[in-house]
PDB file of C-alpha atoms in Angstrom:
ATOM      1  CA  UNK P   1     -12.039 -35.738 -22.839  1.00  0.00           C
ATOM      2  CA  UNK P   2      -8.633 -34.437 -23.351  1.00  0.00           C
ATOM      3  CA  UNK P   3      -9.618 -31.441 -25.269  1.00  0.00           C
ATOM      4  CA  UNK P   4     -12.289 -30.804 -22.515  1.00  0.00           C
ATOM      5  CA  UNK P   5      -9.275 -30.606 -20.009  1.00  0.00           C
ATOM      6  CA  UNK P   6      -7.513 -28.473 -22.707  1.00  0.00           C
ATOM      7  CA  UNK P   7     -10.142 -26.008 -22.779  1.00  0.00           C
ATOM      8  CA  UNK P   8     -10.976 -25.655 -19.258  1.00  0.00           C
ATOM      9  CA  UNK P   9      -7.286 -25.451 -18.907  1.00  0.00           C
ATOM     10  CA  UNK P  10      -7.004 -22.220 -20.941  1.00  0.00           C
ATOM     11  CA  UNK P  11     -10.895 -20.510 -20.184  1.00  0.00           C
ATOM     12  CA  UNK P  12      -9.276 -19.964 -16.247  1.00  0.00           C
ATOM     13  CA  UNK P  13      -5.549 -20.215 -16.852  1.00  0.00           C
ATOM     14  CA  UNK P  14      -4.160 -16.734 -16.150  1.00  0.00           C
ATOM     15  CA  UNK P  15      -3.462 -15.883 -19.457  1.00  0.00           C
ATOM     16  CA  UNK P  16      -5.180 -12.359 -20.566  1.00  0.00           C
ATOM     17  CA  UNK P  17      -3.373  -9.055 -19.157  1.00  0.00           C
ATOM     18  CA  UNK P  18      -5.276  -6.566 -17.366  1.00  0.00           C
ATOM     19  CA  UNK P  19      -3.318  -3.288 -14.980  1.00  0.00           C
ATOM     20  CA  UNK P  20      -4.876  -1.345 -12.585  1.00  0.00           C
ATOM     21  CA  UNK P  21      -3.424   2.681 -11.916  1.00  0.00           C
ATOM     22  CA  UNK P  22      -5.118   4.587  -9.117  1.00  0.00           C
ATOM     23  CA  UNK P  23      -3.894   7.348  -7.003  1.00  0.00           C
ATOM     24  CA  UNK P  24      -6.105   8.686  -4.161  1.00  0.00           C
ATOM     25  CA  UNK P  25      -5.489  11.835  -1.887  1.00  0.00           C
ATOM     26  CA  UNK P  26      -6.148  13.038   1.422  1.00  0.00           C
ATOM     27  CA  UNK P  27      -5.987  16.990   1.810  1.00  0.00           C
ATOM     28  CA  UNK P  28      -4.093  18.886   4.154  1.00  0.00           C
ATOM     29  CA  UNK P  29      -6.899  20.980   4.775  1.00  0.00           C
ATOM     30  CA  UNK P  30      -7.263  21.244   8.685  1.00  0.00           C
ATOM     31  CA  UNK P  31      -3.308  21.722   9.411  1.00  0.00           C
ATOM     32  CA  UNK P  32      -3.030  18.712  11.501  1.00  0.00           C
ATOM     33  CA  UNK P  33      -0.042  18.470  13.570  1.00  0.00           C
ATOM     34  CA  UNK P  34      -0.087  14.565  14.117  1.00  0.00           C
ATOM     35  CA  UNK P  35      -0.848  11.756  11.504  1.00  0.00           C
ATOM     36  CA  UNK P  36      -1.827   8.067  12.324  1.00  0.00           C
ATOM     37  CA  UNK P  37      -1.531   6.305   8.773  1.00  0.00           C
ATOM     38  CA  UNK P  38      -2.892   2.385   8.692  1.00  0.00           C
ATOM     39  CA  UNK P  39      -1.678   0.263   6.049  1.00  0.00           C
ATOM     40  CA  UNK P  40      -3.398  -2.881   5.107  1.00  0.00           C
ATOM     41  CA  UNK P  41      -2.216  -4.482   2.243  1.00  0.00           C
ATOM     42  CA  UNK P  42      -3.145  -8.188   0.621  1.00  0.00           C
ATOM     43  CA  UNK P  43      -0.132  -9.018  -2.033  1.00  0.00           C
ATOM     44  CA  UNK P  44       1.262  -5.779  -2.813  1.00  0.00           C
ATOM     45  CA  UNK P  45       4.766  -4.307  -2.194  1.00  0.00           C
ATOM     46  CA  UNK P  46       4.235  -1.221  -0.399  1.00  0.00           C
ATOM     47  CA  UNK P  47       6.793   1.943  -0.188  1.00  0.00           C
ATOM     48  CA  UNK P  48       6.279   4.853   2.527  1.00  0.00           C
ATOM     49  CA  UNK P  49       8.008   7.803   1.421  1.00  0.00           C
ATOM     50  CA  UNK P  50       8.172  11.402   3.252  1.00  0.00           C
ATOM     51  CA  UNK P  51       7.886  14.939   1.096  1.00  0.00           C
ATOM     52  CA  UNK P  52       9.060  17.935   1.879  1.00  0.00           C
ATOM     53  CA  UNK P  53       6.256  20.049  -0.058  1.00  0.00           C
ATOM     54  CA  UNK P  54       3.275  21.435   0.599  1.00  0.00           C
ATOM     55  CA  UNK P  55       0.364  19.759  -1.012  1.00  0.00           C
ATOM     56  CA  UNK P  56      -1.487  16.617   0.302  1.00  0.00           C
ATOM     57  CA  UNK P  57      -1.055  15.433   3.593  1.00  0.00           C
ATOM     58  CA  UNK P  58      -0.710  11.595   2.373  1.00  0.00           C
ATOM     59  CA  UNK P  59      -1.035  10.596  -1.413  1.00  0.00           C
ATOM     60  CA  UNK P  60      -1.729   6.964  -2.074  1.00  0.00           C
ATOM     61  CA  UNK P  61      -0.344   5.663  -5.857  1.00  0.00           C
ATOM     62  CA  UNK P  62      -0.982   1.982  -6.463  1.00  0.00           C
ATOM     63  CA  UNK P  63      -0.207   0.632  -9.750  1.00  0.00           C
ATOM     64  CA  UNK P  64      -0.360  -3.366 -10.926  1.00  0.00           C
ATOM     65  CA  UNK P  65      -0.091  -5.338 -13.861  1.00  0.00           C
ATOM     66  CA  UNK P  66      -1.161  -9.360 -14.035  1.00  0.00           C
ATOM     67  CA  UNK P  67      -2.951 -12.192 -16.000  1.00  0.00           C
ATOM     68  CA  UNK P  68      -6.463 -13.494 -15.057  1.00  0.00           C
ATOM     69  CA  UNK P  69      -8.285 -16.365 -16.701  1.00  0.00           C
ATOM     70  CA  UNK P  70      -9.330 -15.791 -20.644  1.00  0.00           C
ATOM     71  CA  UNK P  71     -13.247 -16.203 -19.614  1.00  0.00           C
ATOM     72  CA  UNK P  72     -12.481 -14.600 -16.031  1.00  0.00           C
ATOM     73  CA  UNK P  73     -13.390 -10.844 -15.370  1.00  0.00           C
ATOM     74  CA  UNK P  74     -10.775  -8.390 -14.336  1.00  0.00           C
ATOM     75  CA  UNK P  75     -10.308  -9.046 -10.584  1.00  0.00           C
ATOM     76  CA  UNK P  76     -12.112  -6.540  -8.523  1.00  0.00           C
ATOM     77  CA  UNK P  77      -9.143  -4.449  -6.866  1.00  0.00           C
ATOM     78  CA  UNK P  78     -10.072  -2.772  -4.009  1.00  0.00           C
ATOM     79  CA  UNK P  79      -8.195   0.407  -2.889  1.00  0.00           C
ATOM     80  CA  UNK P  80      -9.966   2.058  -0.013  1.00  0.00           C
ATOM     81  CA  UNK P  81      -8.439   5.826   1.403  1.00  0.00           C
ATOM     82  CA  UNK P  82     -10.554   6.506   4.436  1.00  0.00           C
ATOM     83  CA  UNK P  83      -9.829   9.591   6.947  1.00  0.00           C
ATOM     84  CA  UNK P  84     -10.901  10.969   9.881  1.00  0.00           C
ATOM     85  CA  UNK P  85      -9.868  14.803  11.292  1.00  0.00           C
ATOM     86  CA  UNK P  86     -10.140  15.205  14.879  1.00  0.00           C
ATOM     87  CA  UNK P  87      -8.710  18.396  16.620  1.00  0.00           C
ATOM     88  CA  UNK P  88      -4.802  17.965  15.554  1.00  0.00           C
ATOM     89  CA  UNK P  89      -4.819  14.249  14.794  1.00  0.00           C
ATOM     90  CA  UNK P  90      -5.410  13.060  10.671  1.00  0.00           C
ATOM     91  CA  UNK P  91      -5.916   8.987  11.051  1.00  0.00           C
ATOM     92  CA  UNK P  92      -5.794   7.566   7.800  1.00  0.00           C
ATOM     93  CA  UNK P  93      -6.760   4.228   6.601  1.00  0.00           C
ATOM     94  CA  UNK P  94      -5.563   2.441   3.371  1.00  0.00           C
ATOM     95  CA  UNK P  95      -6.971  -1.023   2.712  1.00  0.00           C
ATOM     96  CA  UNK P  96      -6.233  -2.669  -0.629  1.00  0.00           C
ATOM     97  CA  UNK P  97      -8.092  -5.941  -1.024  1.00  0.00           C
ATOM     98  CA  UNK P  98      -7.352  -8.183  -3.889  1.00  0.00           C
ATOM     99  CA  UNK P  99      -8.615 -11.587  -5.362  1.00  0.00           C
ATOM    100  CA  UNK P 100      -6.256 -14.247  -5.227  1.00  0.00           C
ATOM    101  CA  UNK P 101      -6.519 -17.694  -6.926  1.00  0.00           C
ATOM    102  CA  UNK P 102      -5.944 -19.686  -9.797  1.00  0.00           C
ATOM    103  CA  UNK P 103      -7.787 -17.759 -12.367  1.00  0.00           C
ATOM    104  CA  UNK P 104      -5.684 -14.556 -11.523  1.00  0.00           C
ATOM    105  CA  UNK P 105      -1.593 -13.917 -11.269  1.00  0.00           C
ATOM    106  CA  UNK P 106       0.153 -10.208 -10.078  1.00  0.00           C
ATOM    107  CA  UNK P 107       3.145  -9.164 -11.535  1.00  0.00           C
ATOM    108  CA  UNK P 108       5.050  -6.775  -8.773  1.00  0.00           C
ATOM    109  CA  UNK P 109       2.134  -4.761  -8.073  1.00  0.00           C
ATOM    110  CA  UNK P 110       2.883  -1.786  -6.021  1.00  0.00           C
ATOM    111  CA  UNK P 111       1.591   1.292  -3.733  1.00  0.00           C
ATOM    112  CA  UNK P 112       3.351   4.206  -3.344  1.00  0.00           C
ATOM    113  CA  UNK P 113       2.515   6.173  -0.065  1.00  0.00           C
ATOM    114  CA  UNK P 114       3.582   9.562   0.228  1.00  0.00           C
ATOM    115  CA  UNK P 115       3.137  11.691   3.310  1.00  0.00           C
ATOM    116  CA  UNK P 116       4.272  14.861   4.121  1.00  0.00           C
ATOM    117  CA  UNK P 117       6.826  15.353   6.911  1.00  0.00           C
ATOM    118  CA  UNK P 118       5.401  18.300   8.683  1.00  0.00           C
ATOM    119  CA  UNK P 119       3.269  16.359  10.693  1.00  0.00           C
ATOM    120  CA  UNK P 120       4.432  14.182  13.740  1.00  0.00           C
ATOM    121  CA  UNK P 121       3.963  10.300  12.272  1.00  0.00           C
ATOM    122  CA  UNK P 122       2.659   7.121  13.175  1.00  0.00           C
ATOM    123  CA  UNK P 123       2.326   3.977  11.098  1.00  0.00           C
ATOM    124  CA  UNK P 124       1.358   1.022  11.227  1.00  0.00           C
ATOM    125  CA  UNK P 125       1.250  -1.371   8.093  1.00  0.00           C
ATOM    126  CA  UNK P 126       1.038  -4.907   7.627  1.00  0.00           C
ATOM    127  CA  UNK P 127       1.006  -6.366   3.720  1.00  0.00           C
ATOM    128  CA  UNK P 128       0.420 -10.292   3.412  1.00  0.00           C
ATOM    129  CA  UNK P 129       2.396 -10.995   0.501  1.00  0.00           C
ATOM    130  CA  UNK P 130       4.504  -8.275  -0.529  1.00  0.00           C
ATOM    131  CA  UNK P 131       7.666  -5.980   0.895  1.00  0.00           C
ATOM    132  CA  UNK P 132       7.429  -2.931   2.913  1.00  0.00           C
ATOM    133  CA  UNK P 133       9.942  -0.094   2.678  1.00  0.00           C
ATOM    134  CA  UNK P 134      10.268   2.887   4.551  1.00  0.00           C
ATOM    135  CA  UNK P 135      12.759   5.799   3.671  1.00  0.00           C
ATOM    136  CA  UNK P 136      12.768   8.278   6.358  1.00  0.00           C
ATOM    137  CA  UNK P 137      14.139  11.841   5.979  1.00  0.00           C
ATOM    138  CA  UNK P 138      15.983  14.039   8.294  1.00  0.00           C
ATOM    139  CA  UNK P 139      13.061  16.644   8.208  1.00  0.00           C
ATOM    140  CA  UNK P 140      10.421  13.561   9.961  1.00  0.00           C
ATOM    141  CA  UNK P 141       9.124  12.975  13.368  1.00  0.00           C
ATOM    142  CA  UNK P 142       7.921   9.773  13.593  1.00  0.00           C
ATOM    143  CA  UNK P 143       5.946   8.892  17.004  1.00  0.00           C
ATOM    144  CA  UNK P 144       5.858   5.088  16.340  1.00  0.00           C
ATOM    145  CA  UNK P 145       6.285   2.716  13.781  1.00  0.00           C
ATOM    146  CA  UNK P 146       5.120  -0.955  13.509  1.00  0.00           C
ATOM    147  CA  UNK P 147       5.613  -2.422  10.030  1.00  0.00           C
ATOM    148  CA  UNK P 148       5.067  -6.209   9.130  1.00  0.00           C
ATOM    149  CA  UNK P 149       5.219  -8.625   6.392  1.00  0.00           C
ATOM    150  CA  UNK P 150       3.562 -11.621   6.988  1.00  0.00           C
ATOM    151  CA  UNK P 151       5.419 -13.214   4.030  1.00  0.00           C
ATOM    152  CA  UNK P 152       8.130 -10.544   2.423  1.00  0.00           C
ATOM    153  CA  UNK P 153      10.408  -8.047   4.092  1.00  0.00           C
ATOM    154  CA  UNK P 154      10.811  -5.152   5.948  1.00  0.00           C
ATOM    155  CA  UNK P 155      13.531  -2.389   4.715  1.00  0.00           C
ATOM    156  CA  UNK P 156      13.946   1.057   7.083  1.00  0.00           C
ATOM    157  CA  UNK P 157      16.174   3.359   6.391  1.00  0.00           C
ATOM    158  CA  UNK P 158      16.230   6.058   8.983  1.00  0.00           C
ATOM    159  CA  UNK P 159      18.376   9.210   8.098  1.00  0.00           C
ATOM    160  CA  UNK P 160      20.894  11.007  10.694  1.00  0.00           C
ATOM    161  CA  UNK P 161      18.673  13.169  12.828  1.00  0.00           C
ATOM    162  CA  UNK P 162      15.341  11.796  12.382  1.00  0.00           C
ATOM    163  CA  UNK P 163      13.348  12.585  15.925  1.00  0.00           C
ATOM    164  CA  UNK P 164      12.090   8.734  17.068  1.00  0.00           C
ATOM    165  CA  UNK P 165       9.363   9.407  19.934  1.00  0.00           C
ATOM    166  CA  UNK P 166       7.794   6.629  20.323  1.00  0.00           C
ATOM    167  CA  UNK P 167       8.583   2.235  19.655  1.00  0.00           C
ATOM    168  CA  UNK P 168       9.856   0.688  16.412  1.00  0.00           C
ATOM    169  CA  UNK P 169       8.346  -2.724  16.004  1.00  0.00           C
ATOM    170  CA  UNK P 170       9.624  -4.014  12.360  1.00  0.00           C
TER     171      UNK P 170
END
């Protein structure tokens, strides 16, 4: 009996190291003057950053490490980058949907969310479990922010002469 327990004990203990990299892009193409970028995140820590350069109008980099069970499949990681372009307004969706449980254990996994400052910004992101960080550049317009972390924290740091138009819910 006790080597039953033993074995079931290390077929779903989180014990076998699997990683996850995936970066996703949403194009520029259009010139939109306003973004709306939704953040949904399960257990991830996730960092909004601002570029200066041309290029994509929001780049999405999520990369994880962790231990699922030794007879247990690689969880099924979901990262989802969904957009819509109407007239001057890009509304972007990022959903990452993870399995939690005993069989499976994240180490730090984290998104990276780029966007570029041209555009006139509103977000919105929620995570779970996991931080949220926000670095804001001089160069940004941001129409209205509403970050939360249902367990975690919320960081802002908001540079001299960054245009605020619109609430800041954190």
């Amino acid at each position: 009996l006790i080597a039953v327990i033993v074995l079931g004990v290390l077929a779903f203990a989180p014990l076998t190291s699997f990683s996850l990299d995936d970066k996703k892009e949403v194009s520029s193409a259009g010139s939109p003057k306003n973004l709306i970028l939704n953040v949904e995140a399960d257990v991830c820590e996730v960092e909004i950053a601002f570029s200066d350069g041309s290029g994509q109008a929001v780049s999405v980099d999520l990369d994880l490490e962790g231990q699922r069970g030794f007879l247990a499949e690689d969880p099924s990681v979901e990262l989802v980058v969904d957009h819509v372009l109407a007239d001057d307004d890009l509304t972007v969706d990022v959903l990452l949907d993870m399995p939690t449980g005993p069989t499976v254990r994240y180490d730090d996994p984290y998104m990276l969310i780029t966007v570029q400052a041209g555009m006139k910004v509103t977000v919105n992101a929620i995570t779970d479990v996991g931080d949220v960080n926000m670095d804001v550049p001089t160069s940004a317009r941001l129409d209205g922010v509403s970050l939360y972390a249902k367990v975690g924290a919320v960081h802002v740091n908001l540079e001299q002469g960054v245009e605020v138009l619109g609430n800041m819910e954190l």
